[in-house]
C-alpha positions as protocol buffer text, in pm:
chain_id: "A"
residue {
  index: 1
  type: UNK
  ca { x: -17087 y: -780 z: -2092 }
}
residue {
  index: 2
  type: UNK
  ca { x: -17171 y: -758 z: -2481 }
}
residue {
  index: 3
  type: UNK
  ca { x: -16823 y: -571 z: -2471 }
}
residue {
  index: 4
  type: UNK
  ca { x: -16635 y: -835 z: -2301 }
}
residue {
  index: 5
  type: UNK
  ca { x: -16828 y: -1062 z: -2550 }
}
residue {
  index: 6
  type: UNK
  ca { x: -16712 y: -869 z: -2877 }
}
residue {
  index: 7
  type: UNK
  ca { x: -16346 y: -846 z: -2769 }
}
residue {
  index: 8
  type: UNK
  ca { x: -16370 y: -1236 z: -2673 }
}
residue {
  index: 9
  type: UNK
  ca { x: -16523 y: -1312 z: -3053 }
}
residue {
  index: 10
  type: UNK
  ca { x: -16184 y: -1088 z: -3216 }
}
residue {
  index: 11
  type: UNK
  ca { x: -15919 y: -1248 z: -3026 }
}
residue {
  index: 12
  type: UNK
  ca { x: -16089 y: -1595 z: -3104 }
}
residue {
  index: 13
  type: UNK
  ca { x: -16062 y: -1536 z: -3430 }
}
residue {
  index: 14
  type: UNK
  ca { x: -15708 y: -1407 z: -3475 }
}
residue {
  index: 15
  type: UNK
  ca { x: -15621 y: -1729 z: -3257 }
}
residue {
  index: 16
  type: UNK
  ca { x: -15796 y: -1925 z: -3532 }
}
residue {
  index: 17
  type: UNK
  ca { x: -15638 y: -1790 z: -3834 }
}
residue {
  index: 18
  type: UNK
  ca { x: -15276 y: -1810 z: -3699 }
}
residue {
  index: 19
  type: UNK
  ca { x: -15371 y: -2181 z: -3645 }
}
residue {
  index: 20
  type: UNK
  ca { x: -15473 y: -2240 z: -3998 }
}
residue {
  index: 21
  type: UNK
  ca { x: -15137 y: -2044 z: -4145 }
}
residue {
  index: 22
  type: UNK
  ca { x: -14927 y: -2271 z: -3915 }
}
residue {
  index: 23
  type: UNK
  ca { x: -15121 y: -2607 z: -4063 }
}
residue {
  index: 24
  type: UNK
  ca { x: -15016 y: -2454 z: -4434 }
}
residue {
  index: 25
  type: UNK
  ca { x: -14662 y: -2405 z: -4345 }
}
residue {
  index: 26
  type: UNK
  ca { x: -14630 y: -2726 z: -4205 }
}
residue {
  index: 27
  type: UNK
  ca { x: -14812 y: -2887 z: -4502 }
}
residue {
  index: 28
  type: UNK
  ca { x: -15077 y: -3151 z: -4291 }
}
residue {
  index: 29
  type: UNK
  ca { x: -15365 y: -3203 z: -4555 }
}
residue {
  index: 30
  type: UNK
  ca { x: -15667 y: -3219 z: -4340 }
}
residue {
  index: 31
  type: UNK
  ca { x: -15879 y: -3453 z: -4558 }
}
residue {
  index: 32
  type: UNK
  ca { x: -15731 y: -3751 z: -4766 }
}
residue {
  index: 33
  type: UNK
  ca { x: -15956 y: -3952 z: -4894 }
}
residue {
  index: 34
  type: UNK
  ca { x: -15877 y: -4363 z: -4838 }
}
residue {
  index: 35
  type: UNK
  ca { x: -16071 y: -4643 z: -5013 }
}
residue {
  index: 36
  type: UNK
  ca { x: -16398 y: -4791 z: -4891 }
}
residue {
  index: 37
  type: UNK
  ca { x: -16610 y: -5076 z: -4936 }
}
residue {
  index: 38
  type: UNK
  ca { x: -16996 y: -5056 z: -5077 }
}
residue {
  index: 39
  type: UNK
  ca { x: -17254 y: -4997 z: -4822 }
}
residue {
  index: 40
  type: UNK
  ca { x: -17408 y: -5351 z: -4748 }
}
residue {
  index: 41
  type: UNK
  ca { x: -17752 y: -5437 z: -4610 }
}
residue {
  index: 42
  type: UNK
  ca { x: -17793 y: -5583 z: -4273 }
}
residue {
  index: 43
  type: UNK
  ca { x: -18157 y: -5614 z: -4282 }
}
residue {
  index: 44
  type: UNK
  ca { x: -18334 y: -5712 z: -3972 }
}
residue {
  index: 45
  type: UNK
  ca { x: -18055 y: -5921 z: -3868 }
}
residue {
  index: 46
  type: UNK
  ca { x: -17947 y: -5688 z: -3551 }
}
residue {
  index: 47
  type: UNK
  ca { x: -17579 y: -5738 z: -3632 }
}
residue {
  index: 48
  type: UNK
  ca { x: -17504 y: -5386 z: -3670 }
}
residue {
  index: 49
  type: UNK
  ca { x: -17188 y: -5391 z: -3466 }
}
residue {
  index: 50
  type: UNK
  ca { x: -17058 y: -5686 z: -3662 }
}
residue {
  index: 51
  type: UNK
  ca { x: -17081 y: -5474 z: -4002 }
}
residue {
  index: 52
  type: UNK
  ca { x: -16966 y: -5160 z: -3858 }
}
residue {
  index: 53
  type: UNK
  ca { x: -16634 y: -5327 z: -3724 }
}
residue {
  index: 54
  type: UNK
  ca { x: -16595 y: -5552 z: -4025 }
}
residue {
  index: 55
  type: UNK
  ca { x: -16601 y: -5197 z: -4228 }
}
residue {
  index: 56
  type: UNK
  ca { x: -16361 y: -5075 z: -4033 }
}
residue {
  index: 57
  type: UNK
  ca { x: -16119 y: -5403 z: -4087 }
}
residue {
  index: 58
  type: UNK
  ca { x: -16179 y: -5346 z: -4429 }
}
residue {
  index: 59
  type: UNK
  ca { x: -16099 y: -5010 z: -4468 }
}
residue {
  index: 60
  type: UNK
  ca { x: -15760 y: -5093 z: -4235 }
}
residue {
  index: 61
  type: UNK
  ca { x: -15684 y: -5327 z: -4504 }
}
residue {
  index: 62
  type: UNK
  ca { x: -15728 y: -5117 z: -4787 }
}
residue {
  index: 63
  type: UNK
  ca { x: -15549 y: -4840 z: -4596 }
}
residue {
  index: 64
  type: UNK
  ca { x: -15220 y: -5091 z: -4551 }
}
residue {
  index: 65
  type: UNK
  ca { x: -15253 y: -5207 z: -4925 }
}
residue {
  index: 66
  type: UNK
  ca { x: -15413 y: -5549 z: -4861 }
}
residue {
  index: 67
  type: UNK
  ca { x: -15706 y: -5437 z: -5173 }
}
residue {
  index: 68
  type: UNK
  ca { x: -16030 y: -5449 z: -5155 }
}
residue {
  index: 69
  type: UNK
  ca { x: -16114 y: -5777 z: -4943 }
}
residue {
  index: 70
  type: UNK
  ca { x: -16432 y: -5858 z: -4852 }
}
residue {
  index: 71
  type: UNK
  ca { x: -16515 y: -5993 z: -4508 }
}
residue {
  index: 72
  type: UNK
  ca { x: -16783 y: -6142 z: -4372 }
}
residue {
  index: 73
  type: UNK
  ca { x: -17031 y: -6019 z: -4140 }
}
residue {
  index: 74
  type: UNK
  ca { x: -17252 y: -6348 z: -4031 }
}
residue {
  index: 75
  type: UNK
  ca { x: -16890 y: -6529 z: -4012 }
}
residue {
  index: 76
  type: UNK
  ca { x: -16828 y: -6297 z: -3721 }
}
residue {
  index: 77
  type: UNK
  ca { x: -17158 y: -6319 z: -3548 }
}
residue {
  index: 78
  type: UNK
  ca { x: -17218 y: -6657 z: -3571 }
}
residue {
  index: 79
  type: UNK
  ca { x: -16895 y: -6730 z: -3393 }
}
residue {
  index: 80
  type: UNK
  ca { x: -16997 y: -6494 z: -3167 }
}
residue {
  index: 81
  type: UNK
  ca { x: -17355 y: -6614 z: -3061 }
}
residue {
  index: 82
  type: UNK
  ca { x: -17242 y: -6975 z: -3032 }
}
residue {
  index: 83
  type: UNK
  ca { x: -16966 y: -6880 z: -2797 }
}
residue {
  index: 84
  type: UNK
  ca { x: -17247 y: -6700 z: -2591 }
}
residue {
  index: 85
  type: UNK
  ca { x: -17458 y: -6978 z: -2599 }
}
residue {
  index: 86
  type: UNK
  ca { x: -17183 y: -7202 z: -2499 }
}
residue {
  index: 87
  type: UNK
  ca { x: -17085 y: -6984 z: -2163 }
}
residue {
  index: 88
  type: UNK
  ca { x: -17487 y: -6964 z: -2094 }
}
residue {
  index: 89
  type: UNK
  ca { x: -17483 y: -7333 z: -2111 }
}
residue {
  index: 90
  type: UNK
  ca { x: -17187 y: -7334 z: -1921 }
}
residue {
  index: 91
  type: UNK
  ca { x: -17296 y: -7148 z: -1648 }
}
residue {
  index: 92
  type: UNK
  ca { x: -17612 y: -7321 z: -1607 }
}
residue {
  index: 93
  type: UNK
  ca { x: -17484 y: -7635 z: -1592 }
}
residue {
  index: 94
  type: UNK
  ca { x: -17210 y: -7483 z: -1333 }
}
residue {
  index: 95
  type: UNK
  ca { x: -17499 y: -7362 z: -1134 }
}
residue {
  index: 96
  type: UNK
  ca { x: -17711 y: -7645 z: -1161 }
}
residue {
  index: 97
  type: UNK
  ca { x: -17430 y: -7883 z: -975 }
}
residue {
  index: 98
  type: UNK
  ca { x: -17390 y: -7599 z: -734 }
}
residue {
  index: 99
  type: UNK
  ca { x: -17754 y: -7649 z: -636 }
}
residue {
  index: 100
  type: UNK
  ca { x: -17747 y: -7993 z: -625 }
}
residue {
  index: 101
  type: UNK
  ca { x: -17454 y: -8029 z: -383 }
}
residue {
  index: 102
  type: UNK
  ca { x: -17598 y: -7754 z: -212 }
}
residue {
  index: 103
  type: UNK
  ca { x: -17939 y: -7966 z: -147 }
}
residue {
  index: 104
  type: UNK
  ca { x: -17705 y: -8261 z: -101 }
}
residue {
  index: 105
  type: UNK
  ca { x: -17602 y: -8086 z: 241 }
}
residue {
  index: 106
  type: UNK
  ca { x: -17829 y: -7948 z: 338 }
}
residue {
  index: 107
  type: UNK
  ca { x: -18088 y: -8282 z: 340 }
}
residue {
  index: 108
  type: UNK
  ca { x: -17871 y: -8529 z: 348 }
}
């Protein structure tokens, strides 16, 4: 087994360096280095995906040539709780009807 093992670990890493001689003679740089914005603070706001995906926008942008823009963060979750609040509203209103033409049948 330790055999089959050592003669596993060569071959693997013959495969390995052909693949890195074929990635020079093609020419693909492996790391380029793009613009990013400054690290910003969330504090306890629990918005985390909000910042992560604005950084991401941002760093699209600066990738496409747009410069260095700065979004914001509570723009995108305030928008976002208030349309959440407005379908919980929604629904409870939707399901308070439904119970009251539901009692409406059933007593009369």
């Amino acid at each position: 087994m330790k055999y089959l093992s050592a003669i596993g670990f060569v071959f693997f890493s013959v495969f390995c360096n052909a693949q890195k001689s074929i990635i020079e003679e093609i020419g693909l740089d492996t790391f380029q280095v793009i613009g990013c914005t400054p690290v910003k603070d969330q504090y306890m706001s629990g918005t985390c995906w909000s910042f992560a995906s604005n950084s991401f926008f941002e760093s699209e942008l600066i990738k496409k040539g747009k410069g260095n823009l700065d979004l914001s963060e509570m723009f995108v979750a305030r928008y976002s709780m208030k349309r959440k609040i407005e379908r919980h509203l929604q629904l409870k209103v939707e399901t308070s009807l439904l119970l009251v033409v539901s009692f409406m049948m059933w007593f009369g």
